[in-house]
Structure formats: C-alpha cells, structure tokens
Coordinates of C-alpha atoms in Angstrom, one line a residue:
M1 CA -6.4 70.7 -21.9
D2 CA -7.7 73.5 -24.5
I3 CA -5.7 73.4 -27.3
S4 CA -8.4 75.2 -29.7
G5 CA -6.1 77.8 -31.4
Q6 CA -5.3 75.7 -34.4
G7 CA -8.0 75.1 -37.4
L8 CA -9.1 71.7 -39.0
E9 CA -7.8 72.7 -42.6
T10 CA -8.3 68.8 -44.3
L11 CA -9.9 66.0 -43.1
Y12 CA -8.5 62.6 -44.3
F13 CA -11.1 59.7 -44.8
Y14 CA -10.1 56.3 -45.2
N15 CA -11.8 53.6 -46.9
K16 CA -10.6 50.2 -45.6
A17 CA -11.8 48.3 -48.7
C18 CA -9.8 47.8 -51.4
N19 CA -10.2 45.9 -54.7
L20 CA -6.2 45.4 -54.9
R21 CA -3.7 43.8 -52.6
C22 CA -0.6 45.9 -52.9
R23 CA 2.6 44.6 -51.6
H24 CA 3.9 47.9 -50.2
C25 CA 0.5 49.5 -48.8
W26 CA 0.9 50.9 -45.3
I27 CA -2.8 50.9 -44.4
E28 CA -3.4 46.8 -44.9
P29 CA -6.9 47.2 -46.1
G30 CA -9.5 44.7 -46.5
F31 CA -9.8 43.0 -49.8
N32 CA -13.3 44.0 -51.5
S33 CA -14.4 44.7 -48.0
A34 CA -14.6 47.3 -45.3
G35 CA -15.5 45.3 -42.3
P36 CA -18.3 45.8 -40.2
G37 CA -19.7 49.0 -39.0
A38 CA -18.8 51.4 -41.6
L39 CA -20.0 54.8 -41.8
T40 CA -23.3 55.8 -43.4
L41 CA -23.1 58.4 -45.9
H42 CA -25.3 60.8 -43.4
E43 CA -22.6 60.1 -40.5
V44 CA -19.8 61.3 -42.7
E45 CA -22.0 64.4 -43.8
D46 CA -22.4 65.2 -40.3
L47 CA -18.5 64.8 -39.6
I48 CA -17.9 67.2 -42.5
S49 CA -20.6 69.5 -41.2
Q50 CA -18.7 69.3 -37.8
G51 CA -15.2 70.0 -39.3
K52 CA -17.1 73.3 -41.1
K53 CA -17.5 74.4 -37.5
L54 CA -13.8 74.0 -36.8
G55 CA -12.4 75.8 -40.3
L56 CA -12.2 72.5 -42.4
Q57 CA -11.5 73.6 -45.9
A58 CA -10.8 70.1 -47.4
V59 CA -11.3 66.6 -47.7
K60 CA -9.1 64.0 -48.8
L61 CA -10.1 60.7 -49.7
L62 CA -8.1 57.8 -49.7
G63 CA -8.1 54.0 -48.7
G64 CA -7.5 51.3 -49.4
E65 CA -9.6 52.4 -52.4
P66 CA -12.0 55.2 -51.7
L67 CA -13.8 55.0 -54.9
M68 CA -15.0 51.7 -53.4
L69 CA -17.3 53.9 -51.0
P70 CA -20.9 52.7 -52.1
Y71 CA -22.1 56.2 -51.6
I72 CA -18.7 57.8 -53.4
R73 CA -20.9 59.6 -55.9
E74 CA -23.1 61.1 -53.2
L75 CA -20.4 62.1 -50.9
I76 CA -18.7 63.9 -54.1
D77 CA -22.4 66.1 -54.9
F78 CA -22.1 66.6 -51.2
L79 CA -18.8 68.1 -50.9
I80 CA -19.1 69.7 -54.2
E81 CA -22.3 71.5 -52.8
E82 CA -20.7 72.3 -49.4
R83 CA -17.8 74.0 -51.3
I84 CA -15.1 71.6 -49.7
G85 CA -12.2 71.2 -51.5
I86 CA -11.8 67.5 -53.0
M87 CA -8.6 65.4 -53.0
I88 CA -8.7 62.1 -54.0
E89 CA -5.8 59.2 -54.0
T90 CA -7.1 56.2 -56.1
N91 CA -5.6 53.4 -57.6
G92 CA -7.3 54.6 -60.7
T93 CA -9.0 51.2 -61.4
L94 CA -12.5 52.6 -60.9
I95 CA -12.6 55.9 -62.5
D96 CA -15.4 55.7 -65.2
D97 CA -16.8 58.7 -67.1
A98 CA -19.7 59.1 -64.8
I99 CA -17.2 60.1 -61.7
A100 CA -14.8 62.0 -64.5
R101 CA -17.7 64.0 -65.6
Q102 CA -18.8 64.3 -61.9
L103 CA -15.6 65.6 -60.6
K104 CA -15.3 67.9 -63.8
G105 CA -16.9 71.2 -62.2
A106 CA -15.2 70.5 -58.8
D107 CA -11.8 71.5 -59.7
P108 CA -10.4 68.5 -57.4
F109 CA -6.7 66.9 -57.0
V110 CA -7.0 63.7 -58.3
S111 CA -3.3 61.0 -57.3
I112 CA -3.2 57.8 -59.4
S113 CA -0.9 55.2 -58.5
L114 CA 1.0 53.9 -62.0
D115 CA 4.3 52.2 -60.9
G116 CA 5.6 51.3 -64.3
S117 CA 5.6 52.4 -67.9
N118 CA 3.8 49.0 -68.4
R119 CA 1.7 46.4 -67.1
K120 CA 4.6 43.9 -66.1
I121 CA 6.1 46.2 -64.4
H122 CA 3.0 48.2 -62.7
S123 CA 2.0 44.4 -61.1
I124 CA 5.3 43.9 -59.4
L125 CA 3.8 45.9 -56.4
R126 CA 0.0 45.9 -57.6
G127 CA -0.2 42.0 -58.4
N128 CA -3.2 42.3 -61.1
P129 CA -1.9 43.3 -64.3
E130 CA -4.9 44.4 -65.8
S131 CA -4.6 47.1 -63.1
F132 CA -2.2 48.8 -65.3
D133 CA -4.9 49.4 -68.2
Q134 CA -7.6 50.4 -65.7
A135 CA -5.5 53.3 -64.2
V136 CA -4.1 54.2 -67.9
A137 CA -7.9 54.2 -68.5
G138 CA -9.0 56.2 -65.5
V139 CA -6.3 59.2 -66.4
R140 CA -7.5 59.3 -69.7
K141 CA -11.0 59.7 -68.7
L142 CA -10.1 62.3 -66.1
V143 CA -8.0 64.2 -68.7
S144 CA -10.9 64.3 -71.4
N145 CA -12.8 66.3 -69.1
G146 CA -10.3 68.6 -68.2
I147 CA -8.7 67.0 -64.9
R148 CA -5.2 66.5 -65.2
P149 CA -4.3 64.0 -62.4
Q150 CA -0.7 63.6 -60.3
I151 CA 0.6 60.2 -60.8
I152 CA 2.4 58.5 -57.7
F153 CA 5.2 56.4 -58.6
C154 CA 6.4 54.1 -55.6
L155 CA 10.1 53.6 -56.4
H156 CA 11.7 50.1 -55.7
A157 CA 14.6 47.9 -57.0
G158 CA 12.1 46.2 -59.7
N159 CA 10.7 49.5 -61.2
R160 CA 14.1 52.0 -60.6
H161 CA 15.0 51.3 -64.4
D162 CA 11.6 52.0 -65.8
L163 CA 11.2 55.6 -64.1
E164 CA 12.4 57.6 -67.3
D165 CA 9.9 55.7 -69.1
T166 CA 7.0 56.1 -66.7
I167 CA 7.8 59.8 -66.7
K168 CA 7.3 59.9 -70.6
A169 CA 4.2 58.1 -70.1
A170 CA 2.5 60.0 -67.5
Q171 CA 3.7 63.1 -69.6
D172 CA 2.0 61.6 -72.7
L173 CA -1.0 60.8 -70.9
G174 CA -1.5 64.5 -70.2
A175 CA -0.7 64.1 -66.1
S176 CA 0.0 67.5 -64.5
S177 CA 2.8 66.1 -62.3
I178 CA 4.4 62.5 -61.1
K179 CA 5.4 62.1 -57.5
I180 CA 8.1 59.7 -56.8
N181 CA 7.8 58.4 -53.3
F182 CA 9.9 56.7 -51.2
I183 CA 8.9 53.2 -49.5
T184 CA 9.0 52.9 -45.7
S185 CA 8.7 50.1 -44.0
M186 CA 5.0 50.8 -42.6
G187 CA 2.2 48.1 -42.9
R188 CA 2.8 45.3 -45.7
A189 CA 6.2 46.8 -46.9
R190 CA 7.7 45.4 -43.9
D191 CA 7.8 42.2 -46.0
I192 CA 9.8 43.7 -49.1
A193 CA 12.4 45.1 -47.2
S194 CA 15.1 43.6 -49.8
E195 CA 13.0 45.3 -53.0
R196 CA 13.0 48.6 -51.2
I197 CA 15.3 51.6 -52.6
T198 CA 17.8 52.6 -50.0
V199 CA 18.0 56.2 -48.5
S200 CA 21.2 56.4 -50.3
E201 CA 19.9 55.3 -53.4
F202 CA 16.8 57.4 -53.4
I203 CA 18.9 60.9 -53.2
Q204 CA 20.9 60.1 -55.7
L205 CA 18.3 59.4 -57.9
Y206 CA 16.7 63.1 -56.7
R207 CA 19.8 64.9 -57.5
L208 CA 19.8 63.1 -61.1
Y209 CA 16.3 64.1 -61.9
E210 CA 16.8 67.4 -60.2
T211 CA 18.5 68.8 -63.2
R212 CA 16.1 67.7 -65.9
S213 CA 13.3 69.3 -67.0
Y214 CA 9.9 67.9 -69.0
D215 CA 7.5 70.0 -71.1
G216 CA 4.0 70.1 -69.3
I217 CA 4.6 67.7 -66.5
K218 CA 6.5 68.3 -63.0
V219 CA 8.6 65.7 -61.5
Q220 CA 8.5 66.0 -57.8
F221 CA 10.7 63.9 -55.2
D222 CA 8.7 63.1 -52.1
I223 CA 12.0 64.0 -50.3
P224 CA 12.6 66.6 -47.1
P225 CA 13.6 69.7 -48.0
A226 CA 17.2 69.3 -46.4
F227 CA 18.2 67.6 -49.1
Q228 CA 16.5 69.6 -51.9
S229 CA 18.5 72.5 -53.9
V230 CA 18.1 76.0 -53.6
T231 CA 16.7 76.4 -57.0
S232 CA 14.0 73.3 -56.1
L233 CA 13.3 75.3 -52.9
V234 CA 12.8 78.0 -54.7
K235 CA 10.5 76.8 -57.3
G236 CA 8.3 74.6 -54.7
D237 CA 8.7 71.8 -57.0
N238 CA 9.5 68.7 -54.4
L239 CA 7.7 67.9 -51.6
G240 CA 8.5 66.9 -47.7
T241 CA 6.3 68.7 -45.6
C242 CA 2.9 67.0 -43.7
G243 CA 0.7 69.7 -42.4
I244 CA 0.3 67.5 -39.5
K245 CA -1.3 70.6 -36.9
G246 CA -4.0 71.0 -39.3
I247 CA -5.6 67.6 -40.2
I248 CA -7.1 64.7 -38.6
G249 CA -8.0 61.3 -40.0
V250 CA -11.0 59.7 -39.9
L251 CA -11.4 55.6 -40.7
S252 CA -14.3 54.0 -42.1
N253 CA -15.6 52.7 -38.9
G254 CA -15.6 56.0 -37.3
D255 CA -12.3 55.9 -35.4
I256 CA -10.5 59.0 -35.5
S257 CA -6.3 59.5 -35.3
I258 CA -4.1 62.0 -36.4
C259 CA -4.0 60.3 -39.9
G260 CA -4.2 57.1 -41.2
I261 CA -2.0 55.3 -38.9
G262 CA -4.8 54.7 -36.4
N263 CA -5.3 51.9 -39.1
I264 CA -2.4 49.7 -38.0
K265 CA -1.3 51.5 -34.6
K266 CA -4.5 51.5 -32.4
D267 CA -2.6 53.3 -29.5
L268 CA -3.1 56.6 -31.8
L269 CA -6.6 56.2 -32.1
L270 CA -8.0 59.3 -30.2
G271 CA -11.6 58.4 -30.3
N272 CA -14.6 57.3 -32.5
A273 CA -17.0 59.5 -34.2
R274 CA -20.3 57.8 -33.0
S275 CA -19.0 58.6 -29.4
H276 CA -17.3 61.6 -29.5
S277 CA -17.8 65.0 -31.2
L278 CA -15.4 66.3 -33.7
E279 CA -14.7 69.2 -31.7
S280 CA -14.3 67.3 -28.5
I281 CA -11.4 65.7 -30.0
W282 CA -9.8 68.4 -32.1
K283 CA -10.0 70.9 -29.1
H284 CA -9.3 68.7 -26.0
N285 CA -7.2 65.2 -26.9
E286 CA -4.3 64.9 -25.2
I287 CA -2.0 63.5 -28.3
L288 CA -3.2 66.4 -30.7
G289 CA -2.0 68.8 -28.0
M290 CA 1.4 67.3 -27.6
I291 CA 1.7 67.5 -31.4
R292 CA 0.6 71.3 -31.3
T293 CA 3.0 72.2 -28.5
S294 CA 6.0 69.6 -29.4
V295 CA 6.3 70.1 -33.3
P296 CA 8.6 71.4 -34.1
E297 CA 10.6 72.7 -31.2
G298 CA 10.2 69.2 -29.2
L299 CA 11.4 67.2 -32.1
G300 CA 14.6 65.0 -31.4
G301 CA 17.4 63.4 -33.5
V302 CA 18.6 65.4 -36.6
C303 CA 15.4 67.2 -36.7
R304 CA 16.3 69.2 -33.6
R305 CA 19.3 70.7 -35.4
C306 CA 17.5 70.9 -38.9
M307 CA 16.8 74.5 -40.2
F308 CA 14.1 73.4 -41.9
K309 CA 12.2 71.9 -39.0
T310 CA 9.7 74.7 -38.7
S311 CA 8.3 74.0 -42.6
C312 CA 9.0 70.2 -42.4
M313 CA 7.5 69.5 -39.2
G314 CA 9.5 66.3 -38.8
R315 CA 8.2 65.2 -42.3
C316 CA 6.2 62.5 -41.2
I317 CA 5.8 61.8 -37.1
A318 CA 3.1 59.0 -38.3
N319 CA 6.1 57.0 -39.8
T320 CA 8.5 58.0 -37.0
Y321 CA 6.2 56.8 -34.4
Y322 CA 5.7 53.2 -36.4
E323 CA 9.6 52.9 -36.4
T324 CA 10.3 54.1 -32.8
G325 CA 7.3 54.3 -30.8
S326 CA 7.7 57.9 -30.6
L327 CA 6.2 60.9 -32.5
F328 CA 9.0 63.0 -32.2
G329 CA 12.0 60.8 -32.4
G330 CA 13.3 62.4 -35.6
D331 CA 12.6 61.6 -39.3
R332 CA 13.7 58.3 -40.2
F333 CA 14.8 59.2 -43.5
C334 CA 16.9 61.8 -42.3
T335 CA 18.4 60.0 -39.6
E336 CA 19.5 57.2 -41.6
A337 CA 21.0 60.1 -44.5
Y338 CA 22.8 61.5 -41.2
E339 CA 23.9 58.1 -39.9
L340 CA 25.4 57.3 -43.5
G341 CA 26.9 61.2 -43.4
L342 CA 24.8 62.2 -46.3
F343 CA 22.8 64.7 -44.5
P344 CA 23.9 68.5 -45.7
A345 CA 26.0 69.9 -42.8
S346 CA 25.1 73.2 -44.3
R347 CA 21.4 72.8 -43.4
L348 CA 22.1 72.1 -39.7
L349 CA 21.9 74.4 -36.9

C-alpha cells in the first residue's frame, strides 16, 4: 500500500523514564528508568534526519520526563542546528539555568505541568510536594530567559476549586497560557475514576471561563470544537484538534506508533526504528493507511454527524481505541455528551 502523499510534520519522541509517579499518567513510564534497549543519541539523530526527507518540521519531546534523557542537551543542540522546531512537555522539575539558556535562541514551545496554586493541591496527582516548588522554579528560569511557557492544568475533583487561583499564579509567573485538560481513563487514570471531572462538569466550567478574560495570559480548555462558542472558534483560543495525519510517535526503545499510545497498546506498534526505516513505515504501513483514508469520513458515532469532523479529525483516536478497540468509533467525550443530551444540536449535520 503506497500512502506517500501525506507529509510528516511532527515526530513525537517519548522518554519512558520519569522522576515522578503521577497518578493520572496515561503513558505509565518507569520510575527513574527507561528500561533496556533505549535509543542512543546517534540513533535519534538518524531518525530525525530520515524524518526531514519526509517533510519533518518539528520534534515534540515528551515522557515520562523528556529532560531525563541522558543526552537531552546534545539533542536540543542537534535540533537547533538542523532548524527543527522544538516542543517540550515536561513536569518542569529538571529545568535548570543551563537548559533555559540553551533553549533561549530556539524559540521553543514548552509546556509545564502545574495542577494547583500550592504544594498541597499540586501533589494530589504528582505525589511529591517538592515537585510544585521545582516546577515553579523551572517556569521562572524559562521566563527570565525570554521563554513564556504554557501551563498544563489537569482538572479533577481535588483541584477544581483551585482553578481560578492557579490561573492567577500562572499569570503572575509570566506564562503565556494555561491549558485545562480533561483527564481520560487511559493508563494509570483508570484507577482514579472517582476523582475525575465528568463531561458535564467540564462543559460547565468551560462555559463559565469562556466569558472571562485575563491580562497577558490565554485560558484554553482542551474541549472539542463542537462545544466552543462562535467567539472562541474565531479567536482560536481553545483546543480540540490533534493533527493525527501528520504525526508519528517514537518510543524510547525505538518502537514506532501513531503517537504515544504504543506505550500501552502494543497492537498499535508499527515497527521498530532499528529494523524498519521511517520512510517505509510512513509510506507503507497499513494502520497509517487506514487513518489517512478513514479520517474523517470514516469516523463513526456522533463524529460522523459533526460539522467539525474535517478539522477535529475525531479529536483523539488513540483514546477512542483505548476505550472501544476501534480507532474510528467516535470520540468518547463527544459520545458521552451526546448520550447525556449535551451535544449542541446546531453542530450536527
């Protein structure tokens, strides 16, 4: 099957190691260890060079904790030299002055997790009270070097009351935006079902905060576009799209998947970088072919009828697969909202 028409835009590189054991993490990383067989710097550089031939524009470094990579500084230098865009999603605890200075000239997009305005609330999910002070210090180091990071706030029952204070804290720290995430049931989050915010509550909070404005910081909800107001859609202030057709995920041992879902769903592994070229997987893999031909027109459930399906692309088909066993079964958030009578009828075709 030749599916070579789609260019590779972003490579997601996941480090399997992490210095925290967050209770909601969907990747389920190892604690302080990436496990055996981790890719070397040379192998990662070779993958990126392969990606450039396919149109690669950016690399997103995730975890676990990406700053635990033993060659993180060398990798950042390589990306800068190759003029590849840099995105980093981190818990912020390992950002030091050297990393902040190194990133200064790269114009990176950095996201740092902050799940509360104080140590007690932040550590409900993160488990380590010191991680709050370390994350705050990391934000300050970046800001002092001209990098205004995004704050990621994972909303749950234990920090819902603290959202306003966390927005203000992010504002005071100099963050560019705060992204409010809906916690799914993937990975470790399956064990905190009683603490998760419901779809109905998340929609209500979005509607409450959508009418508010804050100086110098954007407040963004990771909510599907079908629920966003016209004003919000025009501004593009909120999220809800994935870009699944232009990304690929590389795990720390070289396994390749559609994104990070390969960490917990091995049947979505597409091959390994040590035995397959990136080009062969990108152009000829059957699963990628199905995604490119079935999204969005082949989406099922309420997604099939949604007027935003061509931009939303089913939102997160990895989560859909985790929940239903089908990549194209329809987004779980939207499906639940539809079943509750909360899906806007005006957004259905």
